Tab-separated table of C-alpha atoms and ligand atoms in Angstrom:
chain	number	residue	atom	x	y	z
A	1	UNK	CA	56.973	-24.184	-134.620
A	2	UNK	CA	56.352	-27.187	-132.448
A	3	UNK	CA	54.894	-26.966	-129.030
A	4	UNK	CA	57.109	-26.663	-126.556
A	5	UNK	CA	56.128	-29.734	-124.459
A	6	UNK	CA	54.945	-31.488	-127.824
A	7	UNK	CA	55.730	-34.962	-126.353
A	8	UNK	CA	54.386	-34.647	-123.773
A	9	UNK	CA	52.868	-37.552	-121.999
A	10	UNK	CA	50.528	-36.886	-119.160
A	11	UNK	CA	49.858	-40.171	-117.404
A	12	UNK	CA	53.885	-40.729	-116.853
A	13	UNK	CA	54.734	-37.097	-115.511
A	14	UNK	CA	51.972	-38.085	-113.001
A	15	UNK	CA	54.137	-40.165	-111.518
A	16	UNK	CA	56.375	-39.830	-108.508
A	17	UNK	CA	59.800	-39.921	-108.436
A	18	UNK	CA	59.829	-43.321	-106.411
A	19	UNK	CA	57.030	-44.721	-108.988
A	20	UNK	CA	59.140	-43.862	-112.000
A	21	UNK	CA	60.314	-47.250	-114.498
A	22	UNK	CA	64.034	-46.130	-115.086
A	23	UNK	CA	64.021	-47.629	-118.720
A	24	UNK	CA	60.918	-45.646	-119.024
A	25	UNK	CA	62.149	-42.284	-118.417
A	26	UNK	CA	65.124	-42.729	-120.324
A	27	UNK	CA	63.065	-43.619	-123.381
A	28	UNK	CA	60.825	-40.088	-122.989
A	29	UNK	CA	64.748	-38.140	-122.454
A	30	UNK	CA	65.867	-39.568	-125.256
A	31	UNK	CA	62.824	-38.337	-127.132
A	32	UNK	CA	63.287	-34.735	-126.215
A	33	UNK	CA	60.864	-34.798	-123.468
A	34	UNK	CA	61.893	-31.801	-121.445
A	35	UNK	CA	59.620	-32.269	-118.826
A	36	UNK	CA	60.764	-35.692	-118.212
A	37	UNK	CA	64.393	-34.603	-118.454
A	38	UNK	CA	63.235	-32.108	-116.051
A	39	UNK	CA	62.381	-35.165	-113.907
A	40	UNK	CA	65.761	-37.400	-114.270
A	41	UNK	CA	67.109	-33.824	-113.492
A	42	UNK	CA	65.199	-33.524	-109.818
A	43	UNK	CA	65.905	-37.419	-109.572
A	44	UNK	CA	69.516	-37.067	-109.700
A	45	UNK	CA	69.481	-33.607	-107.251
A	46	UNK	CA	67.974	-36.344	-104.600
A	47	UNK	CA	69.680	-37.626	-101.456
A	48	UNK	CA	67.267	-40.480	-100.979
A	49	UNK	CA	69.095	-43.949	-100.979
A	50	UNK	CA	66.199	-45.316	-103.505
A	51	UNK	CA	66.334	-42.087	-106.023
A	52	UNK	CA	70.287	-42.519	-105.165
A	53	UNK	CA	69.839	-46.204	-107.506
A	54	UNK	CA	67.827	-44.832	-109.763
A	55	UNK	CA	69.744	-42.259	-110.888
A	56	UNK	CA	72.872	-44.217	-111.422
A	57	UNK	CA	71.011	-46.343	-113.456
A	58	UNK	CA	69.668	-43.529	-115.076
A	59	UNK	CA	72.617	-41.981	-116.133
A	60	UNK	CA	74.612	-45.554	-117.041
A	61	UNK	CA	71.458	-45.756	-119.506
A	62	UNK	CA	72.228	-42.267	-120.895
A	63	UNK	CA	75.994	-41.964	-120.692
A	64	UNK	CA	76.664	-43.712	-124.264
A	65	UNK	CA	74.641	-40.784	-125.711
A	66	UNK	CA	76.290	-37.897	-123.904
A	67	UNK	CA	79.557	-36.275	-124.734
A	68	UNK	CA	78.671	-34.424	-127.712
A	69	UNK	CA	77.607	-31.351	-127.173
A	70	UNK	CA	79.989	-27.820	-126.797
A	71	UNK	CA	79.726	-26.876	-123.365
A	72	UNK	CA	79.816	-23.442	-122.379
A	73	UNK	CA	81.024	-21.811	-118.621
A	74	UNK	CA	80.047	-18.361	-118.034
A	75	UNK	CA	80.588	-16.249	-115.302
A	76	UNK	CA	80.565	-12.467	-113.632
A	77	UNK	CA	79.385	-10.589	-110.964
A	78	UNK	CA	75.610	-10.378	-110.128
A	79	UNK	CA	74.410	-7.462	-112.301
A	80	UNK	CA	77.165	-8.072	-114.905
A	81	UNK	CA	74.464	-8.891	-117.244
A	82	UNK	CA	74.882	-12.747	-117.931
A	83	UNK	CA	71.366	-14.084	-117.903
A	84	UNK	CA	70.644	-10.582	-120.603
A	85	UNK	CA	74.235	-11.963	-122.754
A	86	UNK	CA	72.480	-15.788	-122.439
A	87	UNK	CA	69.449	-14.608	-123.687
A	88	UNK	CA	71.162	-12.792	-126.593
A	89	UNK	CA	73.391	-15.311	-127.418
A	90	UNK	CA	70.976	-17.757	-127.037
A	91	UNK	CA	68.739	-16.834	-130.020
A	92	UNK	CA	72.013	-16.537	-131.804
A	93	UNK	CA	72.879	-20.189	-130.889
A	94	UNK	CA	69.346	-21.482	-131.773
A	95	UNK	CA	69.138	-19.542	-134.649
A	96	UNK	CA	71.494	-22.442	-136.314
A	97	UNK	CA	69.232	-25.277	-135.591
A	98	UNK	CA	70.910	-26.079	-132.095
A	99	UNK	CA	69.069	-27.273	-128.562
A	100	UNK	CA	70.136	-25.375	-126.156
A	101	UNK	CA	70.252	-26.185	-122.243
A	102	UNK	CA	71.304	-23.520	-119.542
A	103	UNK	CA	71.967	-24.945	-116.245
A	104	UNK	CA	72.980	-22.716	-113.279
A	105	UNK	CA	75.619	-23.330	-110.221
A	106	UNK	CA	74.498	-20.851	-107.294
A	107	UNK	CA	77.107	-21.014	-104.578
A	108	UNK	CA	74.664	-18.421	-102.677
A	109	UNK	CA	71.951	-21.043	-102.342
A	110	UNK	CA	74.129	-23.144	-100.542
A	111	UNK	CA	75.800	-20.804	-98.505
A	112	UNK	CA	73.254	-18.810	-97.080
A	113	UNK	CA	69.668	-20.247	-98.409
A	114	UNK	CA	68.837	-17.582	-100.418
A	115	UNK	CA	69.670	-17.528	-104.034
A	116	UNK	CA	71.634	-14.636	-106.005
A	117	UNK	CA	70.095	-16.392	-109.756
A	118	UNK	CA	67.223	-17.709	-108.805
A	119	UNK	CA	65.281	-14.798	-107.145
A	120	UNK	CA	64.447	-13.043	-110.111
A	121	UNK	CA	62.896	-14.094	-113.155
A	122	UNK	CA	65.434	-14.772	-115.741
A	123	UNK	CA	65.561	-15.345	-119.303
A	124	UNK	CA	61.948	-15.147	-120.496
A	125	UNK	CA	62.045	-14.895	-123.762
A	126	UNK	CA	64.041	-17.705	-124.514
A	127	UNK	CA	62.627	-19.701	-121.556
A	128	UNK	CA	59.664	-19.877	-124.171
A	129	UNK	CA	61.315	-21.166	-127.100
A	130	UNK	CA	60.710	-24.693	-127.567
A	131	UNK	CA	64.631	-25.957	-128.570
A	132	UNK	CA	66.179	-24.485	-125.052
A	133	UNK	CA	65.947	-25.834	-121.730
A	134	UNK	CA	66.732	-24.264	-118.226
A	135	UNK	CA	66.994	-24.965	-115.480
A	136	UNK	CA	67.470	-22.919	-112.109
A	137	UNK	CA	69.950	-23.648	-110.008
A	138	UNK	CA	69.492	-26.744	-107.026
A	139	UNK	CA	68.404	-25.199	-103.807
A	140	UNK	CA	70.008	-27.480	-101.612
A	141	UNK	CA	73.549	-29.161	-101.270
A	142	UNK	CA	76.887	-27.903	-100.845
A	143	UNK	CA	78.989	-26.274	-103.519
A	144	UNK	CA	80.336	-29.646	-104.967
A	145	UNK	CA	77.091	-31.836	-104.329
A	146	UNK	CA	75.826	-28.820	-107.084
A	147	UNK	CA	78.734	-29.087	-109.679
A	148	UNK	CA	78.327	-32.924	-109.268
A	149	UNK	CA	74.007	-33.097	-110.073
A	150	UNK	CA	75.430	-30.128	-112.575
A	151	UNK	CA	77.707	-32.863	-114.297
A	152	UNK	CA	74.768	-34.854	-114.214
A	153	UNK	CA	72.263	-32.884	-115.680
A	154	UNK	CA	74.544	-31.676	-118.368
A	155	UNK	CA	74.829	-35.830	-119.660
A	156	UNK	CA	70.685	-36.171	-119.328
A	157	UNK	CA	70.653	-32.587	-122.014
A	158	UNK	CA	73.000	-34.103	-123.912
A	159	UNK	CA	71.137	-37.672	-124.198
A	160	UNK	CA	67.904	-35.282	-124.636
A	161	UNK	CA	69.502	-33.782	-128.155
A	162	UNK	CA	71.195	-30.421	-126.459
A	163	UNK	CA	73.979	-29.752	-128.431
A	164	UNK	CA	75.199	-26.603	-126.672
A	165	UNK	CA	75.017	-26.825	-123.103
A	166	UNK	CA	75.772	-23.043	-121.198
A	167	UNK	CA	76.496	-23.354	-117.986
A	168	UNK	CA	76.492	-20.195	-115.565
A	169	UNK	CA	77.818	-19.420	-112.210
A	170	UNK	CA	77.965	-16.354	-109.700
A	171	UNK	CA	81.118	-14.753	-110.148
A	172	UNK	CA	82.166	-14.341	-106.414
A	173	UNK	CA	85.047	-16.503	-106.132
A	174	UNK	CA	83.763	-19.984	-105.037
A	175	UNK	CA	82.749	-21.749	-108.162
A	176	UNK	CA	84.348	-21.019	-110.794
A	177	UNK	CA	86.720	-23.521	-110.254
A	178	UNK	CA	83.516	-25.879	-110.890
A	179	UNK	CA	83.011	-24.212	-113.720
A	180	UNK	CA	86.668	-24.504	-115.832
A	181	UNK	CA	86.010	-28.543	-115.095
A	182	UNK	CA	82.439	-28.687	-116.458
A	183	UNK	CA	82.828	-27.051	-119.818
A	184	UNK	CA	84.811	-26.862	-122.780
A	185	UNK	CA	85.141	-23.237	-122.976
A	186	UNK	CA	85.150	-20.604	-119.863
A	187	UNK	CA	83.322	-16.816	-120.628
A	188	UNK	CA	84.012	-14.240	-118.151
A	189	UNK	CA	81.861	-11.108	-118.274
A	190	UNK	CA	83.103	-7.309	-116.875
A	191	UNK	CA	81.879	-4.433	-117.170
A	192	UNK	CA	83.607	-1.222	-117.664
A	193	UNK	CA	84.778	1.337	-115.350
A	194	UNK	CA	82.495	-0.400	-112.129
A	195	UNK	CA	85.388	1.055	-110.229
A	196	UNK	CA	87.221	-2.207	-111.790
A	197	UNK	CA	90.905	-3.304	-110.134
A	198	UNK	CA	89.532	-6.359	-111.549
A	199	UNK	CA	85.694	-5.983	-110.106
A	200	UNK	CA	86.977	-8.381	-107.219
A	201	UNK	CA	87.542	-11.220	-109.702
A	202	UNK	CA	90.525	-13.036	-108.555
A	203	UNK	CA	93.411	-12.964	-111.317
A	204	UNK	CA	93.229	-16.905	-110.972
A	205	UNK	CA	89.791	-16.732	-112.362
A	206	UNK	CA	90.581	-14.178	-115.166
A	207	UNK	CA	93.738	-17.175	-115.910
A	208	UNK	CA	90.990	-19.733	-116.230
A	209	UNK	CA	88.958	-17.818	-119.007
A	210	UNK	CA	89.485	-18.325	-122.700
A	211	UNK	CA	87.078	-14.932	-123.277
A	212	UNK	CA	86.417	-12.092	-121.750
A	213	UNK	CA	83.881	-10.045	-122.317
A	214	UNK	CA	83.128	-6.316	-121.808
A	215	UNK	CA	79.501	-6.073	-121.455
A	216	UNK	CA	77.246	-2.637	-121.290
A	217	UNK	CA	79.754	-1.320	-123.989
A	218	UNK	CA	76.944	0.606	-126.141
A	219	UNK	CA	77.557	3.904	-127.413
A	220	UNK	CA	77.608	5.634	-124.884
A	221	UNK	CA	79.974	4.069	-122.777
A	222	UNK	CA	82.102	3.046	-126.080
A	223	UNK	CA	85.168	5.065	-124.268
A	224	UNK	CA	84.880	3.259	-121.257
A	225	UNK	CA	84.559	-0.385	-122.412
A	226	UNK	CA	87.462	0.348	-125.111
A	227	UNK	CA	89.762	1.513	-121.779
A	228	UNK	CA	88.439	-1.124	-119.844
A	229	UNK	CA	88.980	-3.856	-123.096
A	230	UNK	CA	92.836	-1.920	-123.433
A	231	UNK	CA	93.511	-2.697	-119.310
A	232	UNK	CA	92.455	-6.206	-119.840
A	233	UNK	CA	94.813	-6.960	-122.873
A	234	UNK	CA	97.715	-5.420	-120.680
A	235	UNK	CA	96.678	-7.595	-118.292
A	236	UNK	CA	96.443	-11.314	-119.885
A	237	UNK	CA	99.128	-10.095	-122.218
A	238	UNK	CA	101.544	-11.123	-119.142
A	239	UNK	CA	99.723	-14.081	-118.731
A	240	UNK	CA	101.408	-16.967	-120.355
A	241	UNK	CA	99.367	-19.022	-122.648
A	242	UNK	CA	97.249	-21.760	-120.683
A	243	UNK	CA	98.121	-25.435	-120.467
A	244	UNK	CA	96.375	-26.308	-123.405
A	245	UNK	CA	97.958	-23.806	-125.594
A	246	UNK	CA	95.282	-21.258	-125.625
A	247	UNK	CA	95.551	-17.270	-124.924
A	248	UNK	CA	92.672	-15.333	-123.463
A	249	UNK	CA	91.028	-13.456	-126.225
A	250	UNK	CA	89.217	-10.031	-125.151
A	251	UNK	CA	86.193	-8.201	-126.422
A	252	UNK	CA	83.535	-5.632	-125.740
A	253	UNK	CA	79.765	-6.159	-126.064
A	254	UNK	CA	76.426	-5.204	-125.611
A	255	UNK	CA	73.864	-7.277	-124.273
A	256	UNK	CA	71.372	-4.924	-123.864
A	257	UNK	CA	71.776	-4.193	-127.498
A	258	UNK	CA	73.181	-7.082	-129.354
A	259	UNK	CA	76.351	-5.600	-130.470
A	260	UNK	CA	78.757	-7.897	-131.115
A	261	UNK	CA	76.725	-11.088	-130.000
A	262	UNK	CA	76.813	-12.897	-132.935
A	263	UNK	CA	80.646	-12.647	-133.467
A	264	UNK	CA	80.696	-14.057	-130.080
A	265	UNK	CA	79.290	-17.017	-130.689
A	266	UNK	CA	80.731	-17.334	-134.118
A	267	UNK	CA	84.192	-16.772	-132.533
A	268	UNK	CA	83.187	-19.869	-130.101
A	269	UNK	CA	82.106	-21.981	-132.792
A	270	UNK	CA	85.296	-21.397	-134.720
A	271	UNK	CA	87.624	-22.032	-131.179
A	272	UNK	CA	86.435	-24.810	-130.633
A	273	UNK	CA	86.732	-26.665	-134.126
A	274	UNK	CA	90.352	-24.978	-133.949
A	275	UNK	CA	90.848	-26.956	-130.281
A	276	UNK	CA	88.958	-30.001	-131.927
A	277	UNK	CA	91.780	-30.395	-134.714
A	278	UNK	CA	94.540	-29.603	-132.348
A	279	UNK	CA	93.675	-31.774	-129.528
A	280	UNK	CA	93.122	-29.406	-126.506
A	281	UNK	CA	90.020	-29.958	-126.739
A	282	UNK	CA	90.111	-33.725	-126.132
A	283	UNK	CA	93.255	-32.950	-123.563
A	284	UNK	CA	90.563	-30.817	-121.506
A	285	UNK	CA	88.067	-33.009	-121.497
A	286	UNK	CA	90.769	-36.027	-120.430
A	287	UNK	CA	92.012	-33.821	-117.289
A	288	UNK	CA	88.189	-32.751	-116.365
A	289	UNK	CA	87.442	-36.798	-116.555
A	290	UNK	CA	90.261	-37.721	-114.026
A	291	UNK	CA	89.328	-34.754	-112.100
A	292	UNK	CA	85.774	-36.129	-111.530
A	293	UNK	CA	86.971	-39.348	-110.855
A	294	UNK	CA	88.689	-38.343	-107.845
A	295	UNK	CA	85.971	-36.057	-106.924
A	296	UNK	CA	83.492	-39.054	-106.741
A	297	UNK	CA	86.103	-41.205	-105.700
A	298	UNK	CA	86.461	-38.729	-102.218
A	299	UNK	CA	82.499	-38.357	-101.927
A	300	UNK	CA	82.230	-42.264	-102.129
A	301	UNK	CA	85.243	-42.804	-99.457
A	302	UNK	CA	83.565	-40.296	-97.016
A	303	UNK	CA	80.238	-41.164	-97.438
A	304	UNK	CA	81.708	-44.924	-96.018
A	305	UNK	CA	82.549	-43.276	-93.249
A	306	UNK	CA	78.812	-43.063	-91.930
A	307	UNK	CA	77.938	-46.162	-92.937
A	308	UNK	CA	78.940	-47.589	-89.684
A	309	UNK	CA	78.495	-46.182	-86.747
A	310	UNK	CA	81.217	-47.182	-84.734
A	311	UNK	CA	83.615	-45.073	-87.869
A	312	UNK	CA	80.776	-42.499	-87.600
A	313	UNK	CA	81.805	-42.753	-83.978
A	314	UNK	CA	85.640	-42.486	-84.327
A	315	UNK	CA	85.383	-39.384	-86.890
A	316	UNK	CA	82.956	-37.293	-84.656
A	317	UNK	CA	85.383	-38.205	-81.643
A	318	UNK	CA	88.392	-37.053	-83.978
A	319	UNK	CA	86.813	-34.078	-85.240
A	320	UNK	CA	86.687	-32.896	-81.834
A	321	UNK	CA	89.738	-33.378	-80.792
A	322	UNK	CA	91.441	-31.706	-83.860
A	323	UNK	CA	89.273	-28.987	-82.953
A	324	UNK	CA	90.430	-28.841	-79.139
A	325	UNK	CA	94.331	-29.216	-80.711
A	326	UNK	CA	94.889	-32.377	-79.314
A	327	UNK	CA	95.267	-33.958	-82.064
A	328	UNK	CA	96.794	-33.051	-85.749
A	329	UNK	CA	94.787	-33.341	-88.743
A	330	UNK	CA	97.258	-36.019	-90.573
A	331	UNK	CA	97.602	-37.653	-87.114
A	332	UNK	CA	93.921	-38.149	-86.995
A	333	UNK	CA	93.450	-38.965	-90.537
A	334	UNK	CA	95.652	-41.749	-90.113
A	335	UNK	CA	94.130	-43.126	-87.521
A	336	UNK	CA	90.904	-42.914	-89.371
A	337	UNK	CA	92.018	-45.033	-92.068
A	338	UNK	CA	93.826	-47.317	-90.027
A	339	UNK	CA	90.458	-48.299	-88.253
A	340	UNK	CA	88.978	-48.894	-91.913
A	341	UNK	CA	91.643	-50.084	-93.250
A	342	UNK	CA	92.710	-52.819	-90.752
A	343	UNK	CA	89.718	-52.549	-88.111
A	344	UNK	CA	92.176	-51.387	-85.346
Y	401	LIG	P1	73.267	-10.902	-114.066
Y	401	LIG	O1	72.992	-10.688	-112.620
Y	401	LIG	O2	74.728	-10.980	-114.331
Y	401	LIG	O3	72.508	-12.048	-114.668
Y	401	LIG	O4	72.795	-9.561	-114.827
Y	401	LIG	P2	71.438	-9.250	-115.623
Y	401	LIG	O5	71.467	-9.884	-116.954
Y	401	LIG	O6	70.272	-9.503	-114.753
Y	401	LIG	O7	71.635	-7.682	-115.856
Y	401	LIG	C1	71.751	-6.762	-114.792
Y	401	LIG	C2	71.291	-5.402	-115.285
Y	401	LIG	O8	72.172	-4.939	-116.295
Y	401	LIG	C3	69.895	-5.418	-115.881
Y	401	LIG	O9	69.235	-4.246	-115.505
Y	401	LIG	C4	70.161	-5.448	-117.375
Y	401	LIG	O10	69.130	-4.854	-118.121
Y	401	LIG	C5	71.447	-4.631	-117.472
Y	401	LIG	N1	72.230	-5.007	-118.638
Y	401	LIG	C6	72.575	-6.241	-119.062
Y	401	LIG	N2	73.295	-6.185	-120.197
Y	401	LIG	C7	73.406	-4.861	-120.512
Y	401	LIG	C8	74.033	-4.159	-121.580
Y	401	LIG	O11	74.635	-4.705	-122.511
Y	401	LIG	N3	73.951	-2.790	-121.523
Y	401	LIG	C9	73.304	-2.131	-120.531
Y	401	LIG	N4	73.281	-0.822	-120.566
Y	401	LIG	N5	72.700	-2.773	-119.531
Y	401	LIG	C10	72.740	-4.117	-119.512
């Protein structure tokens, strides 16, 4: 088995993010360089104007090779057991000869500082196999600045050779959302009888999933997962199908234990060459392009707003005033763009 930093070159990862040759680092990404990709990855989490141009450029070098991977969303509630199903899964998925890359979105980090994943050490076995990649989740940003660098990491694994990209977020309401326009298929993990109505997930959410999964369902609380597994059917049985023509599909696991893993990700593999052939897949993929489009495209027309500071001016002055109620939000939005628009 190869090393698991086998190409690795010391004199470049020496260098600081500000001394790093663009063309360079693509070339050691596309060579499976995982601590470079770890890099590009910190480059593109940066707010600095400089790392800012490098990163574009970065990522215009590696878009043609991104694209091809299946990308996987997975959610629950802290303690649900995700990063135990990602490391079962995981040697599943690698088992077949595939790279594997597991990012994280953390919409605790940027809420309150402190970090629901990334406070524990996660994953360790398969942290030390040398085809997977992960990476915790940014520290800093808002909720969308981390979907965004998590859009952006997922094209550097993809130009690095990951072909299955898992992507995991905190169940508790904010990103999942994120989530349904970052991957191709959306895994939401229960467990039974934790005094369920749901386990606070949001019906919207459980509309968004294509699987859910009972985990903890072992032996000996077989009679609780199959009731829980039962109450779930009722449920999405009343859901109509989604927009791309698929149902929600639901199942019972183990984790801990491994039951039923591998007909998880063999029921995965076989969705998505089913969507493949009937176009949902490419249909998803279409809407979650357009959707980052305007995402970017309402980053890029606020950020103009503090490029000048008499705008910067004008928007802190309306801000207040919406605030105070003397003003209405579309009344003050208007104005804004008036004063970009025609300078008056
Ligand atoms: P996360 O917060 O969703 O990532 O959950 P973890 O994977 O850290 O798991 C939370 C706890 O549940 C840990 O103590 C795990 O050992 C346990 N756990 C995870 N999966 C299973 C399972 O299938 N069965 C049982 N009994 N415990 C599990």
């Amino acid at each position: 088995m190869p090393e698991k930093n086998q190409y690795l070159n010391p004199n470049f990862l020496k260098k600081s993010l500000s001394e790093l040759n663009v063309s360079e680092l693509f070339q050691e990404i596309r060579d499976g360089n995982i601590a470079s990709l770890s890099k590009g990855i910190t480059l593109l989490e940066s707010d600095l104007d400089d790392h800012i141009q490098k990163s574009n450029e970065l990522l215009k070098l590696c878009l043609p090779y991104s694209g091809n991977s299946i990308r996987i969303g997975i959610t629950g509630i802290p303690g649900a057991g995700k990063s135990t199903f990602i490391e079962a899964i995981g040697q599943q998925i690698i088992q077949g000869k595939n790279k594997l890359a597991v990012l994280a979105i953390d919409p605790s980090s940027s809420l309150s500082k402190g970090s629901i994943l990334g406070d524990k050490t996660r994953m360790e076995e398969l942290s030390r196999m040398p085809d997977v990649f992960i990476r915790p989740t940014p520290t800093s940003g808002n909720l969308g600045g981390v979907a965004r660098a998590t859009k952006e990491s997922m094209i550097l694994c993809e130009a690095a050779g990951f072909n299955v990209i898992m992507v995991e977020t905190v169940g508790v309401g904010q990103s999942e959302i994120e989530l349904h326009y970052l991957t191709d298929i959306f895994l939401l993990l229960l467990i039974p009888g934790a005094g369920d109505e749901l386990q606070g997930i949001k019906r919207g959410i459980m509309e968004m999933a294509d699987l859910i999964l009972v985990n903890k369902a072992e032996k000996e609380n077989a009679d609780a997962a199959k009731r829980a597994v039962k109450q779930l059917e009722n449920a999405v049985h009343y859901m109509s199908q989604n927009k791309y023509g698929r149902f929600i599909h639901v199942d019972a696991v183990s984790a801990l234990q491994g039951l039923n893993i591998q007909e998880t990700w063999d029921k995965i593999t076989k969705d998505i060459s089913a969507w493949k052939e009937n176009h949902s897949f490419s249909e998803k993929r279409k809407d979650q392009a357009v959707y980052w489009f305007d995402q970017s495209l309402h980053n890029g027309l606020r950020n103009i707003i503090h490029q000048r500071n008499d705008w910067q001016k004008l928007y802190a002055h309306l801000k207040k005033e919406i605030e105070s109620g003397k003003t209405h939000p579309f009344t003050a939005a208007d104005e804004m763009l008036n004063k970009i628009i025609n300078g008056k």
